[in-house]
Tab-separated table of C-alpha atoms in Angstrom:
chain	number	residue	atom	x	y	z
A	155	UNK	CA	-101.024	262.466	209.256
A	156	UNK	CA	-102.520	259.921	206.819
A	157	UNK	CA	-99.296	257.983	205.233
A	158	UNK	CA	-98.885	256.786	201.575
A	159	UNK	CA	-96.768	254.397	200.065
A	160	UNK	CA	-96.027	253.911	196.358
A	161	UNK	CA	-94.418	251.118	195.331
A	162	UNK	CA	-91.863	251.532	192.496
A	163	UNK	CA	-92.720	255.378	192.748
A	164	UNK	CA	-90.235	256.927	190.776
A	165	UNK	CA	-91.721	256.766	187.282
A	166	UNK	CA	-93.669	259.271	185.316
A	167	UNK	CA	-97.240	258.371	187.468
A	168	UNK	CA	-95.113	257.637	190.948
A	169	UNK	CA	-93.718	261.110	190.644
A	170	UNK	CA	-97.133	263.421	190.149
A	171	UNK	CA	-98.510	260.905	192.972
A	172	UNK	CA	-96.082	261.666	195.425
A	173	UNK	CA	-95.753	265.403	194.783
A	174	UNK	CA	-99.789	266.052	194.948
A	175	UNK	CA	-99.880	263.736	198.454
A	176	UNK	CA	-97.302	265.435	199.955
A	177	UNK	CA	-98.707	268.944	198.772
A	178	UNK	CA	-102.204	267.694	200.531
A	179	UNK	CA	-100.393	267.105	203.771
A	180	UNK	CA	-99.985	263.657	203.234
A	181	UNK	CA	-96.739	261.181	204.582
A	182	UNK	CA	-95.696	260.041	201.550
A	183	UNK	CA	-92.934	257.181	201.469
A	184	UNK	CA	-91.636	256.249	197.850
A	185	UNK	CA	-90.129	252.344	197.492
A	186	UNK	CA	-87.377	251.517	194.431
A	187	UNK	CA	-84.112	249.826	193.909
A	188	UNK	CA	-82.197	252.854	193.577
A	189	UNK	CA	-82.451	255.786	195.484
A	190	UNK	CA	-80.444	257.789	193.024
A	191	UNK	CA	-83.816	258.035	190.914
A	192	UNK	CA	-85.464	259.455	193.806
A	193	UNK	CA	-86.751	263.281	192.674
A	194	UNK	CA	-84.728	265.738	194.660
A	195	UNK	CA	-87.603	268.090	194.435
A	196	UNK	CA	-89.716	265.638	196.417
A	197	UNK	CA	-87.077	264.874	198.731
A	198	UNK	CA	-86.980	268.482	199.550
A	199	UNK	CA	-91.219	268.386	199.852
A	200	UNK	CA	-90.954	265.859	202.082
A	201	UNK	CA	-91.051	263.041	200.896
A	202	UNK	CA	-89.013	259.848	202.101
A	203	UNK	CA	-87.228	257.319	200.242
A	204	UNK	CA	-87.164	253.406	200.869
A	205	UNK	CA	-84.836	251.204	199.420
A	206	UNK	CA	-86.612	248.211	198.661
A	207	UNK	CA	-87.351	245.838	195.981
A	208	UNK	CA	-90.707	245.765	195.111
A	209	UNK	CA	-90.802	241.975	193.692
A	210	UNK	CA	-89.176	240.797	197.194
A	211	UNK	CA	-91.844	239.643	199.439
A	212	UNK	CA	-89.719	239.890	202.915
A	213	UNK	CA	-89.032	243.521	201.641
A	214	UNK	CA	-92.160	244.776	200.586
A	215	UNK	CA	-93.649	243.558	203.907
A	216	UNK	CA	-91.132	245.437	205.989
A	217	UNK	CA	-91.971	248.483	203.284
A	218	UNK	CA	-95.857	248.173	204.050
A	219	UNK	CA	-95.046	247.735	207.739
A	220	UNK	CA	-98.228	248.942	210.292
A	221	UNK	CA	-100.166	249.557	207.510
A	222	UNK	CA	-101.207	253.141	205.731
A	223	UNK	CA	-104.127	254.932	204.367
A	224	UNK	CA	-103.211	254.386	200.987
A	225	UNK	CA	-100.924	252.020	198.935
A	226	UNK	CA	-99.967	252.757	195.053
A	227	UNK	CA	-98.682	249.867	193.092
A	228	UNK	CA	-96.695	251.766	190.274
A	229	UNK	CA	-94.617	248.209	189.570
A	230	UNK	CA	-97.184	245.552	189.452
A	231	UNK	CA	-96.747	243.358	186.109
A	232	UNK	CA	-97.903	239.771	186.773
A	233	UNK	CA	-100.657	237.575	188.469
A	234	UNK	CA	-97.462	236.694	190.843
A	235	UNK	CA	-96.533	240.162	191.675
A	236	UNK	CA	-100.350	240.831	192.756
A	237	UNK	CA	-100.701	237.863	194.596
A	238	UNK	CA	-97.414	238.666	196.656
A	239	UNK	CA	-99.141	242.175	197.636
A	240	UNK	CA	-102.548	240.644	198.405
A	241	UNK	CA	-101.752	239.393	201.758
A	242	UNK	CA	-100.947	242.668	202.838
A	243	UNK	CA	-103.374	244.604	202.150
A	244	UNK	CA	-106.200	243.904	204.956
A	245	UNK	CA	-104.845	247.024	207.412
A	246	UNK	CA	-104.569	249.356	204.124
A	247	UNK	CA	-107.638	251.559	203.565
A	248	UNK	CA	-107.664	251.571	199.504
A	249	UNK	CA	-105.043	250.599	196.981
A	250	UNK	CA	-104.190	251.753	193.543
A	251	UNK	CA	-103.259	249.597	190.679
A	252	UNK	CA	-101.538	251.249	187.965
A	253	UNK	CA	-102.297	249.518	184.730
A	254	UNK	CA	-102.296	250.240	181.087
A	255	UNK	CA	-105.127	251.064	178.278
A	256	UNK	CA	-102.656	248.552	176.542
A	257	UNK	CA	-105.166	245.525	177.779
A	258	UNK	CA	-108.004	246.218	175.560
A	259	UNK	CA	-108.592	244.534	172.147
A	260	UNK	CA	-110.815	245.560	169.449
A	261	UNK	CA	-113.526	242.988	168.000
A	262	UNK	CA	-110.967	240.666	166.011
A	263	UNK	CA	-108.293	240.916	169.371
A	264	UNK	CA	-105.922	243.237	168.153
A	265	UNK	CA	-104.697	245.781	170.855
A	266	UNK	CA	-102.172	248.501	171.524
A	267	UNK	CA	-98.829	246.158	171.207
A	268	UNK	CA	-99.780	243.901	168.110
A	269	UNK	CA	-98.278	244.017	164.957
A	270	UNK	CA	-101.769	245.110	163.621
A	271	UNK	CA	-103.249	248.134	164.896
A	272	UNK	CA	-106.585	247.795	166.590
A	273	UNK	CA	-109.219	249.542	165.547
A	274	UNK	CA	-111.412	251.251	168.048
A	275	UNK	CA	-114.434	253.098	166.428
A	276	UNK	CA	-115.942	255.014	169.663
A	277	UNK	CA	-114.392	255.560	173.715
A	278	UNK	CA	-113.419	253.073	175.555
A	279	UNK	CA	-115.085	252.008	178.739
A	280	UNK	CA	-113.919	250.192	181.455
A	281	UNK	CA	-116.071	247.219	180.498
A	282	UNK	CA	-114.622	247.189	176.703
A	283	UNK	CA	-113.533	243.679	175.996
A	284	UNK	CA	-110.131	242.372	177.097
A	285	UNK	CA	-106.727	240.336	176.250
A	286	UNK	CA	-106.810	237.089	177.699
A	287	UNK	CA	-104.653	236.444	181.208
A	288	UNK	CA	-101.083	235.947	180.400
A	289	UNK	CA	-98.390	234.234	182.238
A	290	UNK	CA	-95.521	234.844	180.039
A	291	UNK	CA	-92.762	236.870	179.532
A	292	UNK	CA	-94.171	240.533	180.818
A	293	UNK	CA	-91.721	242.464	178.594
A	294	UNK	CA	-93.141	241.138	175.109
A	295	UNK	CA	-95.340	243.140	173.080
A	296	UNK	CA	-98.130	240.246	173.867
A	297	UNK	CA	-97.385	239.754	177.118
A	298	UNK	CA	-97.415	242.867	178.642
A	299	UNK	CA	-100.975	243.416	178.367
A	300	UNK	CA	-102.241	239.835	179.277
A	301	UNK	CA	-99.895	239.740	182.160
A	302	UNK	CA	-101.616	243.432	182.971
A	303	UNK	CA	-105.177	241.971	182.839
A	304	UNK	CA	-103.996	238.155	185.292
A	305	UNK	CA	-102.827	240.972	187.341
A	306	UNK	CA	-105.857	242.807	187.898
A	307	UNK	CA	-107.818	239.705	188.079
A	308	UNK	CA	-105.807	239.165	190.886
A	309	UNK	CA	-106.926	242.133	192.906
A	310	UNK	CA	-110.007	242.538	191.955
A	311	UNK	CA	-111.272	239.187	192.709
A	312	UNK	CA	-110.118	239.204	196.268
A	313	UNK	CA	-113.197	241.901	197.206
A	314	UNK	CA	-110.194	244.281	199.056
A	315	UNK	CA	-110.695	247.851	198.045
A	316	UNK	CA	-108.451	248.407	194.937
A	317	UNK	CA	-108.894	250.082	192.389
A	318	UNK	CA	-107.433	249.608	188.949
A	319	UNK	CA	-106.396	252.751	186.996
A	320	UNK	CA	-105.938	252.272	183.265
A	321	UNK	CA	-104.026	255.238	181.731
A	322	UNK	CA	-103.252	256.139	177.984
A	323	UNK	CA	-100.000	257.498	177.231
A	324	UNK	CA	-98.507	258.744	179.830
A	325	UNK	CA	-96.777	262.511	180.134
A	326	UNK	CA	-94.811	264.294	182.776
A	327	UNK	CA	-92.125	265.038	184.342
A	328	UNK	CA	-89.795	261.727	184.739
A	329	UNK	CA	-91.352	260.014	181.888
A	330	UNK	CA	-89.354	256.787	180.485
A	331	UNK	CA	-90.967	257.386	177.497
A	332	UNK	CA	-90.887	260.985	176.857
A	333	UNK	CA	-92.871	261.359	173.778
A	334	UNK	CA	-92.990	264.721	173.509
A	335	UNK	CA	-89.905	264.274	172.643
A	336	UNK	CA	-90.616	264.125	168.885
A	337	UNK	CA	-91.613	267.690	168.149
A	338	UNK	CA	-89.700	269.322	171.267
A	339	UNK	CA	-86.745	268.063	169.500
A	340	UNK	CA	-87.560	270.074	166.330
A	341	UNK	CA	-88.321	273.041	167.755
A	342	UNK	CA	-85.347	273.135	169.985
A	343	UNK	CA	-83.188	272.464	166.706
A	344	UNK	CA	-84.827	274.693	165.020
A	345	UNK	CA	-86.644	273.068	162.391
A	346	UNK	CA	-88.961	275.567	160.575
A	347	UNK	CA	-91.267	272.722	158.989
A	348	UNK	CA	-93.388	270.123	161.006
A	349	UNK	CA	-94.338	267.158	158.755
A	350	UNK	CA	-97.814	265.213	159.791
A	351	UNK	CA	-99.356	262.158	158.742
A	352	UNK	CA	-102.999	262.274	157.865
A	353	UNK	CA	-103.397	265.726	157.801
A	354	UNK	CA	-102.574	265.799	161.796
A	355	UNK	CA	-105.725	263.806	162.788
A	356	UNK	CA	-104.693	260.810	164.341
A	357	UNK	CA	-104.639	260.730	168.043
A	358	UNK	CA	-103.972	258.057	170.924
A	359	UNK	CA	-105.391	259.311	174.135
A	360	UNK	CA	-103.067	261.218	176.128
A	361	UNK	CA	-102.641	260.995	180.099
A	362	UNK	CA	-101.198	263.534	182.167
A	363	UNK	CA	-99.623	262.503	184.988
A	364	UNK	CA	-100.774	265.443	187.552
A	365	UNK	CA	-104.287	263.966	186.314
A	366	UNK	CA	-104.001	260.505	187.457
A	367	UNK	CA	-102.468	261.761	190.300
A	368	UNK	CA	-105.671	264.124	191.154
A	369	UNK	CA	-107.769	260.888	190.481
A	370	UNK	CA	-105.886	258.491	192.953
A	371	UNK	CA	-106.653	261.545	195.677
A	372	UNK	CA	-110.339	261.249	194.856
A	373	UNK	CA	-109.960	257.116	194.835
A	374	UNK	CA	-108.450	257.571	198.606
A	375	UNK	CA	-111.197	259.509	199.890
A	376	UNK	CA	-113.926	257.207	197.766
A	377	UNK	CA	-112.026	253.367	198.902
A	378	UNK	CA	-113.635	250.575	196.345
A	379	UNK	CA	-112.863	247.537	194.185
A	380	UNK	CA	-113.491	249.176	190.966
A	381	UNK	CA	-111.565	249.739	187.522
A	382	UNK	CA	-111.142	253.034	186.257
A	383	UNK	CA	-109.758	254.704	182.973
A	384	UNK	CA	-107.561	258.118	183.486
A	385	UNK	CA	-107.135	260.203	180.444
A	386	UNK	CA	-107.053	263.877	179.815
A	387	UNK	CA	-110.048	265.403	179.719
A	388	UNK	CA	-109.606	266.005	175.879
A	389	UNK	CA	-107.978	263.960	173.345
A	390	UNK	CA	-105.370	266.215	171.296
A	391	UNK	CA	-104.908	264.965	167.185
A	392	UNK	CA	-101.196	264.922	166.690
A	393	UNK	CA	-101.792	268.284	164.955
A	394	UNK	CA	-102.802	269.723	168.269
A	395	UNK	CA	-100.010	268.401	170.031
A	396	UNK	CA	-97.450	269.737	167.778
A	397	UNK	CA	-99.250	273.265	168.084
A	398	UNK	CA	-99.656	272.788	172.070
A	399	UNK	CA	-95.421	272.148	172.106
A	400	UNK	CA	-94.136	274.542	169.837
A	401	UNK	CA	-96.570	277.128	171.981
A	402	UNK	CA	-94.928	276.298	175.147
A	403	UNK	CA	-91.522	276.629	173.783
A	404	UNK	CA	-92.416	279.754	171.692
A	405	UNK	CA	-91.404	278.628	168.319
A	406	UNK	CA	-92.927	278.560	164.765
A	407	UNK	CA	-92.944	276.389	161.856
A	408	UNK	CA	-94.997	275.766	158.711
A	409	UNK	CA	-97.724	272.461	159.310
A	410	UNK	CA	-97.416	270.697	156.648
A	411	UNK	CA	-100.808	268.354	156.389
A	412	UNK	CA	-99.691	265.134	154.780
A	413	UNK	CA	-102.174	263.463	152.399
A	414	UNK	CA	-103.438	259.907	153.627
A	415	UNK	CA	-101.170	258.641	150.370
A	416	UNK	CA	-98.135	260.000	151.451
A	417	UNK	CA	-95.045	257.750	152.330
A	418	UNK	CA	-96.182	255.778	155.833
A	419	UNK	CA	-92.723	256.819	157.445
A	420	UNK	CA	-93.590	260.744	156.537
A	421	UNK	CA	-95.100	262.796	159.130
A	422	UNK	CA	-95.274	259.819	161.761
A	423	UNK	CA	-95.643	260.381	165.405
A	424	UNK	CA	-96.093	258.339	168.829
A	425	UNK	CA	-100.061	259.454	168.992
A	426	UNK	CA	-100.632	258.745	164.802
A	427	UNK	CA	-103.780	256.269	164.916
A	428	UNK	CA	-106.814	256.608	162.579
A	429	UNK	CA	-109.344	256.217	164.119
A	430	UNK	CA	-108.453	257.740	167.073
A	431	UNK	CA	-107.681	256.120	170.092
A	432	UNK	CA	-110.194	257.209	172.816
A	433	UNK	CA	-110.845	256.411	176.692
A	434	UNK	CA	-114.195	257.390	178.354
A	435	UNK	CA	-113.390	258.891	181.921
A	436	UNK	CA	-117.365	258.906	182.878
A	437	UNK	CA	-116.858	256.401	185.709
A	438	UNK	CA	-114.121	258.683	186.769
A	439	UNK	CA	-115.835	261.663	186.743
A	440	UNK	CA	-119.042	260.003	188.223
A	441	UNK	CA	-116.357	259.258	191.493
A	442	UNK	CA	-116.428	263.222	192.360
A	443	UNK	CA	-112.469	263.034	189.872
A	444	UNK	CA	-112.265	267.027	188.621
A	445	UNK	CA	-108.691	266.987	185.639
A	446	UNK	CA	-106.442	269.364	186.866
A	447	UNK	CA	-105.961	270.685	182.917
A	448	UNK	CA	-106.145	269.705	179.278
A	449	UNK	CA	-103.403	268.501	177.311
A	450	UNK	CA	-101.863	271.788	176.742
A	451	UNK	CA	-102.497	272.753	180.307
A	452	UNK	CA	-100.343	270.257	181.581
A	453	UNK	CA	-98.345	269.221	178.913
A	454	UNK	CA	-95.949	272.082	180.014
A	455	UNK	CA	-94.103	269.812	183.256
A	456	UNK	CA	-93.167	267.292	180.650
A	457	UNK	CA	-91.052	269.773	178.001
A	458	UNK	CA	-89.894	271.425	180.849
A	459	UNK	CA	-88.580	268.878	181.789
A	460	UNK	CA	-87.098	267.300	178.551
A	461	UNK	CA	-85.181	270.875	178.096
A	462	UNK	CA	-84.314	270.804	182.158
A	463	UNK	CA	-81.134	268.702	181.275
A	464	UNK	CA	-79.651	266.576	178.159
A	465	UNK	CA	-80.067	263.599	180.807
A	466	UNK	CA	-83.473	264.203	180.648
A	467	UNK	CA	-83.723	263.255	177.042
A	468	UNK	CA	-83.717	260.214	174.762
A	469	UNK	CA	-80.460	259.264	173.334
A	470	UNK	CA	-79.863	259.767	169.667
A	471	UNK	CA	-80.062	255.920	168.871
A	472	UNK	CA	-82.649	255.178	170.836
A	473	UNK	CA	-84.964	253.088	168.404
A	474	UNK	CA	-88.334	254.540	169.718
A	475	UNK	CA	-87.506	258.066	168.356
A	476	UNK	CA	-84.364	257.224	165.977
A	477	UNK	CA	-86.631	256.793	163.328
A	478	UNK	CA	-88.940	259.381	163.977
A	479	UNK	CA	-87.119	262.297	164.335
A	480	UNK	CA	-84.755	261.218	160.765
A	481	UNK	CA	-85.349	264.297	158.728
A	482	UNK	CA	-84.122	262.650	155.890
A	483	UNK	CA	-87.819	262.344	154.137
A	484	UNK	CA	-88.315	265.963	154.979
A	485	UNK	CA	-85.497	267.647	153.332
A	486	UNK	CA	-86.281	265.565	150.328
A	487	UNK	CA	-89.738	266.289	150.268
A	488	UNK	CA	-88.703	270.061	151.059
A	489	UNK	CA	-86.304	269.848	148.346
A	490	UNK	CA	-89.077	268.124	145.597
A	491	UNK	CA	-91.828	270.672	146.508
A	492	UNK	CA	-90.503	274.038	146.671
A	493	UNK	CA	-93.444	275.256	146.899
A	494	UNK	CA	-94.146	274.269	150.212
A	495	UNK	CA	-90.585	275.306	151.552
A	496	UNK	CA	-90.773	277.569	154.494
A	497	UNK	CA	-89.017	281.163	154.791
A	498	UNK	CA	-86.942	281.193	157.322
A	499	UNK	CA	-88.703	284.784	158.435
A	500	UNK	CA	-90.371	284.955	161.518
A	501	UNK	CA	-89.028	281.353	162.485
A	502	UNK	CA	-87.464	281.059	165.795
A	503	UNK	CA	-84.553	278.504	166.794
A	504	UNK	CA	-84.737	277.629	170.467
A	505	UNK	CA	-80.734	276.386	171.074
A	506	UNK	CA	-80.286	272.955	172.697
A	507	UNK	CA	-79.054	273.481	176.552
């Protein structure tokens, strides 16, 4: 039985990993700090839990022990961390990388995390220009990325076979970030109007994680030092998105298709960027990679999950979606265009669990 370990394996990407190996008849060990964030569903697949701190050389060499098939880094952040994995890598057949679209900059350096947004006019490819390397603080808006790229620089430059994955934004079950979040909230509360900036155009790649997961199955069968984007095989407008959610939960609202002029805080979501933001999976593709669905297709495991439990769910002050899902611009816009007010007829209110 080929064996699989994923370091840090209990996020978002860790997750799909682990439940697609071990559904391919793969031994699939997950490391982490805490085994209470261990999935019980892949507990009861078969999948093993190992206490261990990724950062801690004399524990992620007992965690790596003989060696395996495959290795996923899923908590790799610095030059450091890489070089601490490096050494153990020569018995391993291929290793993943998880990194982040987050290092690429547009022609005047602005990326994902600065206060100005870049501006990307067509896909990215893997070869699209870079942040710098970074040795600071990981956690910072700059730093994350540069630290990101020293990190792959790391790996790549040693001529083992790893492979860097660059995702977009991330969805799925077990997501820290649960975007979704925005308009699954609505429609569970019943909200019969769904505001959108820029008529619902903008869009910022989305990446499911059962995709990402199907392309680090094709990377272990195809071992190489190589850096790859994974993104869904379409790239959903916000407008989509909202339509793709209130689908799956069977509710209906009125779109209402904000003019470019409107108030910047008015229709705002987590995937509002004009142009769009766009990876290029042709190098993934080329690999023999087939998506296992679109963005609607899979988008399903992440509100499931978000409706699964309140636990599941972001709490009300966190400051990613605090601001977002304040209907106070709504009601008042609602209130000063009547016009535009929705009947209540033929709406549906999904109750919060």
């Amino acid at each position: 039985m080929k064996r699989a370990l994923i370091l840090g394996g209990t996020g978002v990407l860790g997750q799909a990993a682990a439940r697609r190996l071990v559904a391919q008849g793969w031994s699939v060990e997950v490391t982490g700090r805490n085994s209470s964030k261990m999935p019980a569903f892949l507990t009861a697949a078969g999948a093993r839990f190992i206490t261990s701190d990724r950062h801690k050389p004399a524990a992620l060499a007992r965690a790596i022990g003989p060696g395996a098939e495959l290795v996923i880094d899923a908590a790799c952040y610095t030059a450091a961390h890489a070089a601490t994995l490096l050494p153990l890598l020569a018995d391993i057949d291929s290793t993943v990388m998880l990194s982040s679209k987050a290092v690429y900059v547009d022609e005047v350096g602005n990326h994902i995390n600065s206060a100005t947004a870049p501006h990307f006019p067509s896909p990215l490819t893997e070869s699209n220009p870079t942040m710098a390397p970074g040795h600071g603080p990981y956690q910072s808006p700059e730093g994350y990325g540069s630290n990101k790229v020293a990190a792959e620089h790391v790996f790549l430059d040693s001529s083992l076979p790893v492979t860097v994955i660059r995702a977009s934004k991330a969805h799925g079950a077990g997501a820290a970030n649960p975007r979704e979040w925005v308009f699954v909230k609505r429609a569970l509360e019943g909200r019969t109007a769904v505001f959108l900036a820029h008529a619902g155009r903008g869009a910022d790649h989305t990446t499911a994680a059962a995709n990402t997961a199907a392309l680090i199955e094709t990377i272990a069968a195809n071992p190489g030092t190589r850096i790859l984007n994974s993104a869904d095989p379409d790239a959903p407008t916000g407008l989509e998105i909202a339509r793709a959610i209130a689908t799956h939960l069977g509710h209906q609202w009125q779109e209402i298709l904000l003019d470019d002029d409107a108030a910047p805080s008015l229709g705002d979501h987590p995937w509002n960027h004009i142009p769009p933001i766009i990876l290029d999976t042709t190098a993934s593709l080329a690999l023999g990679y087939r998506p296992v669905g679109t963005y609607a297709q899979t988008v399903g495991a992440a509100i499931d999950w978000l409706t699964a439990s309140e636990g599941n769910r972001p709490a009300a002050d966190d400051p990613r979606f605090a601001a977002l899902t304040d209907y106070t611009l709504e009601d008042q816009y609602l209130r000063s265009h009547p016009s535009t007010s929705p009947s209540p007829q033929g709406m549906r209110r999904r109750p919060l669990s």
